[in-house]
Short mmCIF file of C-alpha atoms in Angstrom, two decimals:
data_model
loop_
_atom_site.label_atom_id
_atom_site.label_comp_id
_atom_site.label_asym_id
_atom_site.label_seq_id
_atom_site.Cartn_x
_atom_site.Cartn_y
_atom_site.Cartn_z
CA UNK A 1 -0.01 0.00 0.00
CA UNK A 2 1.12 3.54 -0.73
CA UNK A 3 2.95 5.35 1.99
CA UNK A 4 2.14 8.87 3.19
CA UNK A 5 4.84 11.29 2.05
CA UNK A 6 6.73 13.67 4.28
CA UNK A 7 7.95 16.62 2.24
CA UNK A 8 10.19 19.40 3.55
CA UNK A 9 9.68 22.72 1.90
CA UNK A 10 12.63 24.95 1.24
CA UNK A 11 11.84 28.58 0.52
CA UNK A 12 14.76 29.93 -1.47
CA UNK A 13 15.53 33.59 -1.82
CA UNK A 14 18.52 34.76 -3.89
CA UNK A 15 19.92 31.21 -3.69
CA UNK A 16 19.60 30.91 0.16
CA UNK A 17 17.20 29.00 2.32
CA UNK A 18 14.88 31.24 4.25
CA UNK A 19 11.78 31.03 6.45
CA UNK A 20 9.10 33.54 7.50
CA UNK A 21 5.84 33.60 9.37
CA UNK A 22 2.62 34.10 7.47
CA UNK A 23 4.76 34.91 4.44
CA UNK A 24 6.58 37.77 6.22
CA UNK A 25 9.81 38.59 8.10
CA UNK A 26 11.97 36.05 6.30
CA UNK A 27 15.39 35.24 7.71
CA UNK A 28 18.16 33.29 5.91
CA UNK A 29 18.96 29.92 7.44
CA UNK A 30 21.40 28.15 5.12
CA UNK A 31 22.45 26.68 1.80
CA UNK A 32 19.49 24.94 0.11
CA UNK A 33 21.68 22.32 -1.57
CA UNK A 34 23.29 21.20 1.70
CA UNK A 35 19.99 21.26 3.57
CA UNK A 36 18.27 19.22 0.79
CA UNK A 37 21.06 16.64 1.11
CA UNK A 38 20.60 16.48 4.84
CA UNK A 39 16.85 15.98 4.53
CA UNK A 40 17.46 13.26 1.88
CA UNK A 41 19.70 11.46 4.39
CA UNK A 42 17.00 11.79 7.07
CA UNK A 43 14.46 10.08 4.88
CA UNK A 44 12.55 12.90 3.20
CA UNK A 45 10.22 11.36 0.56
CA UNK A 46 10.32 14.32 -1.73
CA UNK A 47 11.53 17.93 -1.54
CA UNK A 48 9.82 21.16 -2.53
CA UNK A 49 11.65 24.30 -3.54
CA UNK A 50 9.86 27.53 -3.53
CA UNK A 51 11.59 30.50 -5.09
CA UNK A 52 10.56 33.65 -3.33
CA UNK A 53 13.16 35.79 -5.05
CA UNK A 54 11.50 39.14 -5.65
CA UNK A 55 13.32 40.03 -8.84
CA UNK A 56 13.11 37.74 -11.86
CA UNK A 57 16.63 38.65 -13.07
CA UNK A 58 18.01 36.46 -10.25
CA UNK A 59 16.26 33.46 -11.75
CA UNK A 60 19.50 31.87 -12.95
CA UNK A 61 20.60 31.41 -9.31
CA UNK A 62 17.60 29.19 -8.86
CA UNK A 63 18.28 27.10 -11.97
CA UNK A 64 21.82 26.52 -10.60
CA UNK A 65 20.40 25.46 -7.22
CA UNK A 66 18.03 23.04 -9.00
CA UNK A 67 20.89 21.52 -11.02
CA UNK A 68 23.09 21.09 -7.98
CA UNK A 69 20.23 19.52 -5.99
CA UNK A 70 19.50 17.07 -8.82
CA UNK A 71 23.09 15.87 -8.68
CA UNK A 72 22.99 15.19 -4.94
CA UNK A 73 19.54 13.72 -4.14
CA UNK A 74 17.84 10.80 -5.70
CA UNK A 75 14.20 11.36 -4.73
CA UNK A 76 11.64 13.46 -6.54
CA UNK A 77 11.62 17.19 -6.08
CA UNK A 78 9.46 20.05 -7.31
CA UNK A 79 10.11 23.71 -7.97
CA UNK A 80 7.62 26.54 -7.62
CA UNK A 81 7.50 30.31 -7.37
CA UNK A 82 7.43 32.62 -10.34
CA UNK A 83 6.72 29.92 -12.93
CA UNK A 84 4.77 31.82 -15.54
CA UNK A 85 4.90 29.90 -18.82
CA UNK A 86 6.02 26.72 -20.55
CA UNK A 87 9.53 28.06 -21.03
CA UNK A 88 9.90 28.56 -17.20
CA UNK A 89 8.66 25.02 -16.70
CA UNK A 90 10.99 23.59 -19.31
CA UNK A 91 14.01 25.26 -17.67
CA UNK A 92 13.46 23.80 -14.22
CA UNK A 93 12.58 20.37 -15.57
CA UNK A 94 15.68 20.28 -17.75
CA UNK A 95 17.72 21.34 -14.75
CA UNK A 96 16.44 18.24 -13.01
CA UNK A 97 13.12 18.91 -11.23
CA UNK A 98 10.37 16.23 -11.58
CA UNK A 99 7.49 18.59 -10.96
CA UNK A 100 6.71 22.28 -11.30
CA UNK A 101 4.29 24.10 -9.10
CA UNK A 102 2.10 26.90 -10.48
CA UNK A 103 0.25 29.27 -8.24
CA UNK A 104 -0.44 32.94 -9.07
CA UNK A 105 0.27 32.35 -12.77
CA UNK A 106 -2.45 29.64 -12.91
CA UNK A 107 -4.97 32.02 -11.43
CA UNK A 108 -4.07 34.73 -13.96
CA UNK A 109 -3.96 32.27 -16.83
CA UNK A 110 -5.55 28.84 -16.04
CA UNK A 111 -4.58 27.53 -19.50
CA UNK A 112 -0.98 27.21 -18.26
CA UNK A 113 -2.10 24.13 -16.30
CA UNK A 114 -3.41 22.38 -19.47
CA UNK A 115 -0.39 23.48 -21.53
CA UNK A 116 1.94 22.14 -18.88
CA UNK A 117 0.11 18.86 -18.57
CA UNK A 118 0.08 18.38 -22.34
CA UNK A 119 3.81 19.15 -22.65
CA UNK A 120 5.21 17.36 -19.63
CA UNK A 121 2.34 15.12 -18.35
CA UNK A 122 -0.15 15.79 -15.57
CA UNK A 123 2.13 14.18 -12.99
CA UNK A 124 4.50 17.07 -13.58
CA UNK A 125 2.07 19.87 -12.83
CA UNK A 126 1.34 20.73 -9.19
CA UNK A 127 -1.21 23.38 -8.45
CA UNK A 128 -0.10 25.47 -5.56
CA UNK A 129 -3.03 27.05 -3.71
CA UNK A 130 -2.58 29.75 -1.09
CA UNK A 131 -5.78 29.91 0.89
CA UNK A 132 -7.24 32.19 3.52
CA UNK A 133 -10.33 31.54 5.66
CA UNK A 134 -13.14 34.04 4.83
CA UNK A 135 -16.86 34.35 5.50
CA UNK A 136 -19.08 31.94 3.68
CA UNK A 137 -20.68 33.95 0.92
CA UNK A 138 -22.17 33.46 -2.57
CA UNK A 139 -18.72 34.08 -4.03
CA UNK A 140 -16.88 31.87 -1.58
CA UNK A 141 -19.37 29.14 -0.54
CA UNK A 142 -16.58 26.95 0.91
CA UNK A 143 -15.53 29.72 3.26
CA UNK A 144 -11.99 29.75 1.87
CA UNK A 145 -10.59 32.14 -0.74
CA UNK A 146 -7.62 31.94 -3.05
CA UNK A 147 -5.02 34.66 -2.51
CA UNK A 148 -2.09 35.23 -4.82
CA UNK A 149 1.23 37.04 -5.10
CA UNK A 150 2.65 35.86 -1.79
CA UNK A 151 -0.63 36.32 0.09
CA UNK A 152 -1.07 39.96 -0.89
CA UNK A 153 -4.03 39.88 -3.35
CA UNK A 154 -7.45 38.41 -2.61
CA UNK A 155 -8.86 37.02 -5.85
CA UNK A 156 -12.52 36.43 -4.92
CA UNK A 157 -12.09 32.81 -6.12
CA UNK A 158 -13.52 30.04 -3.98
CA UNK A 159 -10.82 27.57 -2.92
CA UNK A 160 -12.92 24.38 -3.40
CA UNK A 161 -14.16 25.54 -6.84
CA UNK A 162 -10.56 26.24 -7.93
CA UNK A 163 -9.25 22.90 -6.73
CA UNK A 164 -11.87 21.04 -8.84
CA UNK A 165 -11.31 23.32 -11.81
CA UNK A 166 -7.52 22.80 -11.70
CA UNK A 167 -8.06 19.03 -11.65
CA UNK A 168 -10.29 19.35 -14.75
CA UNK A 169 -7.60 21.45 -16.45
CA UNK A 170 -5.03 18.72 -15.90
CA UNK A 171 -3.17 19.34 -12.61
CA UNK A 172 -1.70 16.16 -11.30
CA UNK A 173 -1.47 17.13 -7.66
CA UNK A 174 -2.49 19.99 -5.32
CA UNK A 175 -0.25 21.62 -2.73
CA UNK A 176 -2.67 23.25 -0.40
CA UNK A 177 -1.26 26.00 1.78
CA UNK A 178 -3.14 27.70 4.56
CA UNK A 179 -1.79 31.19 4.96
CA UNK A 180 -3.53 31.50 8.33
CA UNK A 181 -1.54 28.55 9.62
CA UNK A 182 1.76 29.25 7.82
CA UNK A 183 4.75 29.36 10.17
CA UNK A 184 2.52 29.36 13.26
CA UNK A 185 3.42 25.83 14.15
CA UNK A 186 0.01 25.29 15.72
CA UNK A 187 -1.25 22.58 13.38
CA UNK A 188 -2.57 22.25 9.83
CA UNK A 189 -5.96 23.61 8.76
CA UNK A 190 -7.73 20.25 9.05
CA UNK A 191 -11.17 21.30 7.81
CA UNK A 192 -9.77 22.84 4.68
CA UNK A 193 -7.51 19.94 3.94
CA UNK A 194 -10.25 17.34 4.40
CA UNK A 195 -12.71 19.34 2.31
CA UNK A 196 -10.32 19.65 -0.69
CA UNK A 197 -8.93 16.15 -0.44
CA UNK A 198 -12.38 14.54 -0.35
CA UNK A 199 -13.56 16.51 -3.41
CA UNK A 200 -10.71 15.84 -5.86
CA UNK A 201 -9.28 12.65 -7.20
CA UNK A 202 -5.69 13.80 -7.42
CA UNK A 203 -3.25 13.70 -4.42
CA UNK A 204 -3.37 16.59 -1.96
CA UNK A 205 -0.30 17.82 -0.07
CA UNK A 206 -1.20 19.66 3.14
CA UNK A 207 0.88 22.71 3.90
CA UNK A 208 1.11 25.34 6.58
CA UNK A 209 1.11 25.02 10.33
CA UNK A 210 3.24 21.93 11.15
CA UNK A 211 4.98 22.36 14.50
CA UNK A 212 5.11 18.84 16.01
CA UNK A 213 4.71 15.29 14.79
CA UNK A 214 1.15 15.11 16.14
CA UNK A 215 0.11 17.71 13.61
CA UNK A 216 1.26 15.46 10.78
CA UNK A 217 -0.57 12.51 12.26
CA UNK A 218 -3.79 14.57 12.36
CA UNK A 219 -3.64 15.89 8.83
CA UNK A 220 -2.72 12.51 7.35
CA UNK A 221 -5.63 10.80 9.07
CA UNK A 222 -8.47 13.25 9.87
CA UNK A 223 -7.35 15.72 7.23
CA UNK A 224 -7.21 12.95 4.54
CA UNK A 225 -4.01 14.41 3.09
CA UNK A 226 -1.84 12.22 0.92
CA UNK A 227 1.36 14.04 1.97
CA UNK A 228 2.39 16.61 4.51
CA UNK A 229 4.68 19.57 3.89
CA UNK A 230 6.95 20.67 6.72
CA UNK A 231 9.28 23.59 7.15
CA UNK A 232 9.95 25.40 10.48
CA UNK A 233 9.94 22.25 12.60
CA UNK A 234 12.85 20.79 10.69
CA UNK A 235 14.61 23.98 9.58
CA UNK A 236 15.05 25.05 13.23
CA UNK A 237 16.16 21.51 14.04
CA UNK A 238 13.41 20.96 16.56
CA UNK A 239 12.81 17.56 14.94
CA UNK A 240 14.49 15.40 12.36
CA UNK A 241 12.50 13.78 9.58
CA UNK A 242 13.56 10.44 10.95
CA UNK A 243 12.04 11.26 14.32
CA UNK A 244 8.79 12.39 12.69
CA UNK A 245 8.56 9.15 10.71
CA UNK A 246 9.20 7.10 13.80
CA UNK A 247 6.42 8.90 15.57
CA UNK A 248 3.98 8.28 12.67
CA UNK A 249 4.95 4.70 12.50
CA UNK A 250 4.07 4.26 16.22
CA UNK A 251 0.67 5.77 15.36
CA UNK A 252 0.24 3.06 12.63
CA UNK A 253 0.57 5.68 9.86
CA UNK A 254 2.52 4.10 7.01
CA UNK A 255 5.51 6.04 5.73
CA UNK A 256 8.64 4.83 3.98
CA UNK A 257 10.93 3.61 6.81
CA UNK A 258 13.90 2.40 4.83
CA UNK A 259 16.11 4.63 2.73
CA UNK B 1 29.28 1.31 -22.62
CA UNK B 2 25.76 1.95 -21.32
CA UNK B 3 23.43 3.69 -23.65
CA UNK B 4 20.30 5.58 -22.60
CA UNK B 5 17.77 5.71 -25.41
CA UNK B 6 16.65 9.31 -25.94
CA UNK B 7 13.22 9.58 -27.43
CA UNK B 8 12.18 13.00 -26.09
CA UNK B 9 10.45 11.47 -23.12
CA UNK B 10 11.12 13.11 -19.84
CA UNK B 11 13.41 11.80 -17.22
CA UNK B 12 16.62 11.11 -19.18
CA UNK B 13 18.59 13.58 -17.10
CA UNK B 14 17.55 11.97 -13.82
CA UNK B 15 18.69 8.58 -15.06
CA UNK B 16 21.96 10.06 -16.31
CA UNK B 17 22.64 11.76 -12.95
CA UNK B 18 21.96 8.55 -11.09
CA UNK B 19 24.46 6.71 -13.30
CA UNK B 20 26.98 9.51 -12.72
CA UNK B 21 26.48 9.11 -8.93
CA UNK B 22 27.25 5.37 -9.12
CA UNK B 23 30.30 6.11 -11.30
CA UNK B 24 29.10 4.67 -14.59
CA UNK B 25 29.84 6.07 -18.00
CA UNK B 26 26.99 6.35 -20.48
CA UNK B 27 25.86 7.92 -23.72
CA UNK B 28 22.39 9.35 -24.40
CA UNK B 29 21.36 8.86 -28.02
CA UNK B 30 18.59 8.10 -30.53
CA UNK B 31 21.05 7.02 -33.18
CA UNK B 32 20.78 3.27 -33.85
CA UNK B 33 24.34 3.14 -35.16
CA UNK B 34 25.69 4.35 -31.81
CA UNK B 35 23.25 2.12 -29.92
CA UNK B 36 24.65 -0.87 -31.84
CA UNK B 37 27.94 -0.44 -29.99
CA UNK B 38 26.40 -0.38 -26.56
CA UNK B 39 26.87 -3.29 -24.16
CA UNK B 40 23.62 -2.52 -22.31
CA UNK B 41 20.59 -0.34 -22.83
CA UNK B 42 18.43 1.72 -20.53
CA UNK B 43 15.02 2.59 -21.90
CA UNK B 44 13.50 5.17 -19.57
CA UNK B 45 10.52 7.45 -20.07
CA UNK B 46 7.94 9.78 -18.75
CA UNK B 47 5.06 10.93 -20.88
CA UNK B 48 2.36 9.54 -23.09
CA UNK B 49 2.47 6.28 -25.02
CA UNK B 50 1.13 7.75 -28.29
CA UNK B 51 3.76 10.45 -28.74
CA UNK B 52 6.54 8.14 -27.51
CA UNK B 53 5.71 5.44 -30.04
CA UNK B 54 5.42 8.00 -32.87
CA UNK B 55 8.94 9.25 -32.11
CA UNK B 56 10.41 5.72 -31.76
CA UNK B 57 8.87 4.73 -35.11
CA UNK B 58 10.17 7.81 -36.80
CA UNK B 59 13.68 6.94 -35.63
CA UNK B 60 13.24 3.27 -36.36
CA UNK B 61 13.98 2.53 -32.67
CA UNK B 62 11.04 0.11 -32.28
CA UNK B 63 12.51 -2.21 -34.87
CA UNK B 64 15.98 -1.70 -33.49
CA UNK B 65 14.85 -2.78 -30.01
CA UNK B 66 13.30 -5.97 -31.36
CA UNK B 67 16.62 -6.88 -32.95
CA UNK B 68 18.63 -5.80 -29.88
CA UNK B 69 16.73 -7.98 -27.48
CA UNK B 70 17.76 -11.10 -29.49
CA UNK B 71 21.42 -10.30 -28.96
CA UNK B 72 21.16 -11.32 -25.31
CA UNK B 73 22.54 -8.01 -24.12
CA UNK B 74 20.74 -6.53 -21.07
CA UNK B 75 17.79 -4.13 -21.42
CA UNK B 76 16.29 -2.11 -18.57
CA UNK B 77 12.87 -0.54 -19.02
CA UNK B 78 11.66 2.21 -16.64
CA UNK B 79 8.08 3.54 -16.28
CA UNK B 80 6.85 4.43 -19.80
CA UNK B 81 9.78 2.48 -21.20
CA UNK B 82 8.29 -0.51 -19.44
CA UNK B 83 4.75 0.13 -20.54
CA UNK B 84 5.55 0.39 -24.22
CA UNK B 85 7.59 -2.77 -24.52
CA UNK B 86 4.27 -4.64 -24.29
CA UNK B 87 2.09 -5.18 -27.35
CA UNK B 88 -0.46 -2.46 -26.75
CA UNK B 89 -1.28 0.49 -24.47
CA UNK B 90 -4.74 1.75 -23.61
CA UNK B 91 -3.15 5.21 -23.34
CA UNK B 92 -3.93 6.91 -26.67
CA UNK B 93 -4.95 3.40 -27.90
CA UNK B 94 -1.36 2.76 -29.01
CA UNK B 95 0.18 -0.20 -30.77
CA UNK B 96 3.49 -0.67 -28.92
CA UNK B 97 6.83 -2.48 -29.42
CA UNK B 98 5.77 -5.98 -28.37
CA UNK B 99 8.92 -7.38 -26.76
CA UNK B 100 6.60 -8.92 -24.10
CA UNK B 101 3.06 -10.22 -24.78
CA UNK B 102 0.29 -8.26 -23.10
CA UNK B 103 -0.97 -4.74 -22.74
CA UNK B 104 -0.76 -1.65 -20.58
CA UNK B 105 -4.03 -0.80 -18.88
CA UNK B 106 -5.45 2.21 -17.12
CA UNK B 107 -6.21 1.87 -13.39
CA UNK B 108 -9.97 1.36 -12.91
CA UNK B 109 -11.91 4.59 -12.16
CA UNK B 110 -12.99 3.54 -8.67
CA UNK B 111 -10.17 1.94 -6.74
CA UNK B 112 -11.18 1.41 -3.12
CA UNK B 113 -9.00 0.35 -0.28
CA UNK B 114 -10.18 0.05 3.36
CA UNK B 115 -13.30 2.07 2.42
CA UNK B 116 -11.33 4.97 0.94
CA UNK B 117 -11.34 5.95 -2.71
CA UNK B 118 -7.78 5.85 -4.04
CA UNK B 119 -6.28 8.65 -6.12
CA UNK B 120 -5.04 8.41 -9.65
CA UNK B 121 -2.18 8.83 -10.54
CA UNK B 122 -0.67 6.25 -8.15
CA UNK B 123 1.93 8.70 -6.95
CA UNK B 124 4.43 8.10 -4.18
CA UNK B 125 6.34 5.33 -2.40
CA UNK B 126 5.11 1.74 -2.51
CA UNK B 127 6.69 -1.67 -2.05
CA UNK B 128 7.23 -4.52 -4.48
CA UNK B 129 6.62 -8.19 -3.74
CA UNK B 130 9.18 -10.27 -5.65
CA UNK B 131 8.14 -13.72 -6.75
CA UNK B 132 11.68 -15.01 -7.27
CA UNK B 133 15.19 -13.72 -6.90
CA UNK B 134 16.76 -11.80 -9.77
CA UNK B 135 20.32 -10.42 -10.04
CA UNK B 136 18.97 -6.87 -10.60
CA UNK B 137 17.42 -6.98 -7.08
CA UNK B 138 20.50 -8.25 -5.30
CA UNK B 139 21.11 -6.55 -1.98
CA UNK B 140 17.78 -4.79 -2.13
CA UNK B 141 15.73 -5.27 1.04
CA UNK B 142 12.23 -6.74 0.63
CA UNK B 143 11.10 -3.83 2.85
CA UNK B 144 12.44 -1.20 0.48
CA UNK B 145 9.91 1.17 -1.17
CA UNK B 146 10.16 2.72 -4.58
CA UNK B 147 8.87 5.89 -6.22
CA UNK B 148 5.92 5.40 -8.52
CA UNK B 149 4.01 7.95 -10.60
CA UNK B 150 1.65 6.54 -13.22
CA UNK B 151 -2.03 6.14 -14.22
CA UNK B 152 -1.47 3.04 -16.40
CA UNK B 153 0.12 -0.26 -15.43
CA UNK B 154 1.66 -3.19 -17.28
CA UNK B 155 -0.56 -6.29 -17.70
CA UNK B 156 1.56 -9.00 -19.30
CA UNK B 157 -0.43 -11.97 -20.62
CA UNK B 158 2.06 -14.57 -19.38
CA UNK B 159 2.36 -14.77 -15.58
CA UNK B 160 5.83 -16.30 -15.97
CA UNK B 161 7.25 -12.83 -16.84
CA UNK B 162 5.87 -11.21 -13.69
CA UNK B 163 8.84 -10.75 -11.38
CA UNK B 164 7.19 -8.42 -8.87
CA UNK B 165 3.80 -6.95 -8.01
CA UNK B 166 2.56 -3.96 -6.10
CA UNK B 167 -0.73 -3.34 -4.31
CA UNK B 168 -2.79 -0.24 -4.94
CA UNK B 169 -6.44 -1.13 -4.48
CA UNK B 170 -5.59 -4.06 -6.76
CA UNK B 171 -2.46 -6.03 -7.42
CA UNK B 172 -0.53 -5.09 -10.59
CA UNK B 173 2.67 -6.16 -12.17
CA UNK B 174 5.33 -3.64 -11.20
CA UNK B 175 8.40 -5.55 -12.37
CA UNK B 176 8.59 -7.85 -15.31
CA UNK B 177 11.58 -9.95 -16.41
CA UNK B 178 12.18 -12.15 -19.43
CA UNK B 179 15.60 -13.48 -20.34
CA UNK B 180 17.90 -10.43 -20.81
CA UNK B 181 15.06 -7.94 -20.21
CA UNK B 182 14.07 -6.49 -16.85
CA UNK B 183 11.55 -3.67 -16.69
CA UNK B 184 9.96 -1.76 -13.85
CA UNK B 185 7.05 0.60 -13.47
CA UNK B 186 8.68 2.60 -10.65
CA UNK B 187 11.64 4.97 -11.01
CA UNK B 188 14.86 3.47 -9.61
CA UNK B 189 16.64 6.76 -10.37
CA UNK B 190 14.31 8.52 -7.89
CA UNK B 191 14.04 5.78 -5.29
CA UNK B 192 16.93 6.69 -3.00
CA UNK B 193 19.60 4.12 -2.16
CA UNK B 194 17.57 0.99 -2.99
CA UNK B 195 16.90 2.48 -6.41
CA UNK B 196 20.63 3.27 -6.96
CA UNK B 197 21.41 -0.30 -5.91
CA UNK B 198 19.11 -1.64 -8.70
CA UNK B 199 20.91 0.53 -11.25
CA UNK B 200 24.29 -0.68 -9.96
CA UNK B 201 23.06 -4.28 -10.20
CA UNK B 202 21.84 -3.71 -13.74
CA UNK B 203 25.17 -2.22 -14.80
CA UNK B 204 26.91 -5.43 -13.57
CA UNK B 205 24.33 -7.91 -14.88
CA UNK B 206 25.23 -10.08 -17.87
CA UNK B 207 21.62 -10.55 -18.97
CA UNK B 208 21.23 -14.04 -17.52
CA UNK B 209 19.11 -15.11 -14.57
#
């Protein structure tokens, strides 16, 4: 039977690993290539890189990071942040990434999902969704709204509708990030994760809020997530991925235990 | 010399980097003349069966593979490269190479396990149950897991070629082996150390069980 995946997320800014809270106040915490290698050794099942570099002219630094990571780790990894067209996708895939994650660009131009899926296969295209809890209204019946551009712009798009739409357009996976929970380390948004996961047929990665192994156990069972993204709890060395997997194993949650 | 067949299908670089890591020299080519000189062939692939077969036919690689397999030199299929060595694929209703009898089928729409609907693609880490030993799986723990990502699976018609199976709401053939051919649905190049071990074993294998 398929194992649940534990996926560390590395926010990269100007070629350095960084972490903020609710998308703000980022501090640099190391070299992404070295940290990726360390997580690979600890048993990470996949790695996500998110480029939060503000200026697009520094893009080549990211491509170099992707290439160096691909030479060091032999598990899948995906790259997101600032991917706007097929050419951007092609560059990171050729540099060695298995998957690309589209977020704001897919909201601006949903066709990019279909184009990417046709060119590289659905399994390659991850829809990144940044979501904020809002009042239930005619526009947002699920009570969650899509926000873009690093959490700055509310789109008026209902999160559940968008998840289903992206699946129809050809996305192979959804990385669902709760901005309310991001960096708080108080647990994932379980209701949101469960709602999205039960309403699409593609895998859902829960993101935002992991602070202790119990949080992962919750989101992988109650939250129905297929995978859990983690950041702060491993970046600050509070836990190792190995420790998290041991905890999940004790809770009878199946993860890959041999690497 | 190891040759990786290049047919514009995805993960060639990942396979090349994995070989680099285990210290093996290789060439990447779609030129049958260069492939003739190779001592072993890796046939990888990510993508759709229809397009892949169209490219292989255009380059005459389908016919070349049928001749190659008779030489007794080892052939390793990976993912799409495994699916299209069968006769036929349901993906794009494609006639395939036919090194092994059988077809590649789509996972059924409603796969249920323990009351839960399973997602397609089958994406992530899963284990393989081997039915017999094989040199390519030497020193690989039976508890090892491998990285899968696919919506179609091989369904060979002869059970004797099924080397390993995987469970995902149903049991499907995840590794097939026949004489000098071994082919797997998962990605050894993305399956951590156990995957690298498989590639190492393949590079040392003489094509005999």
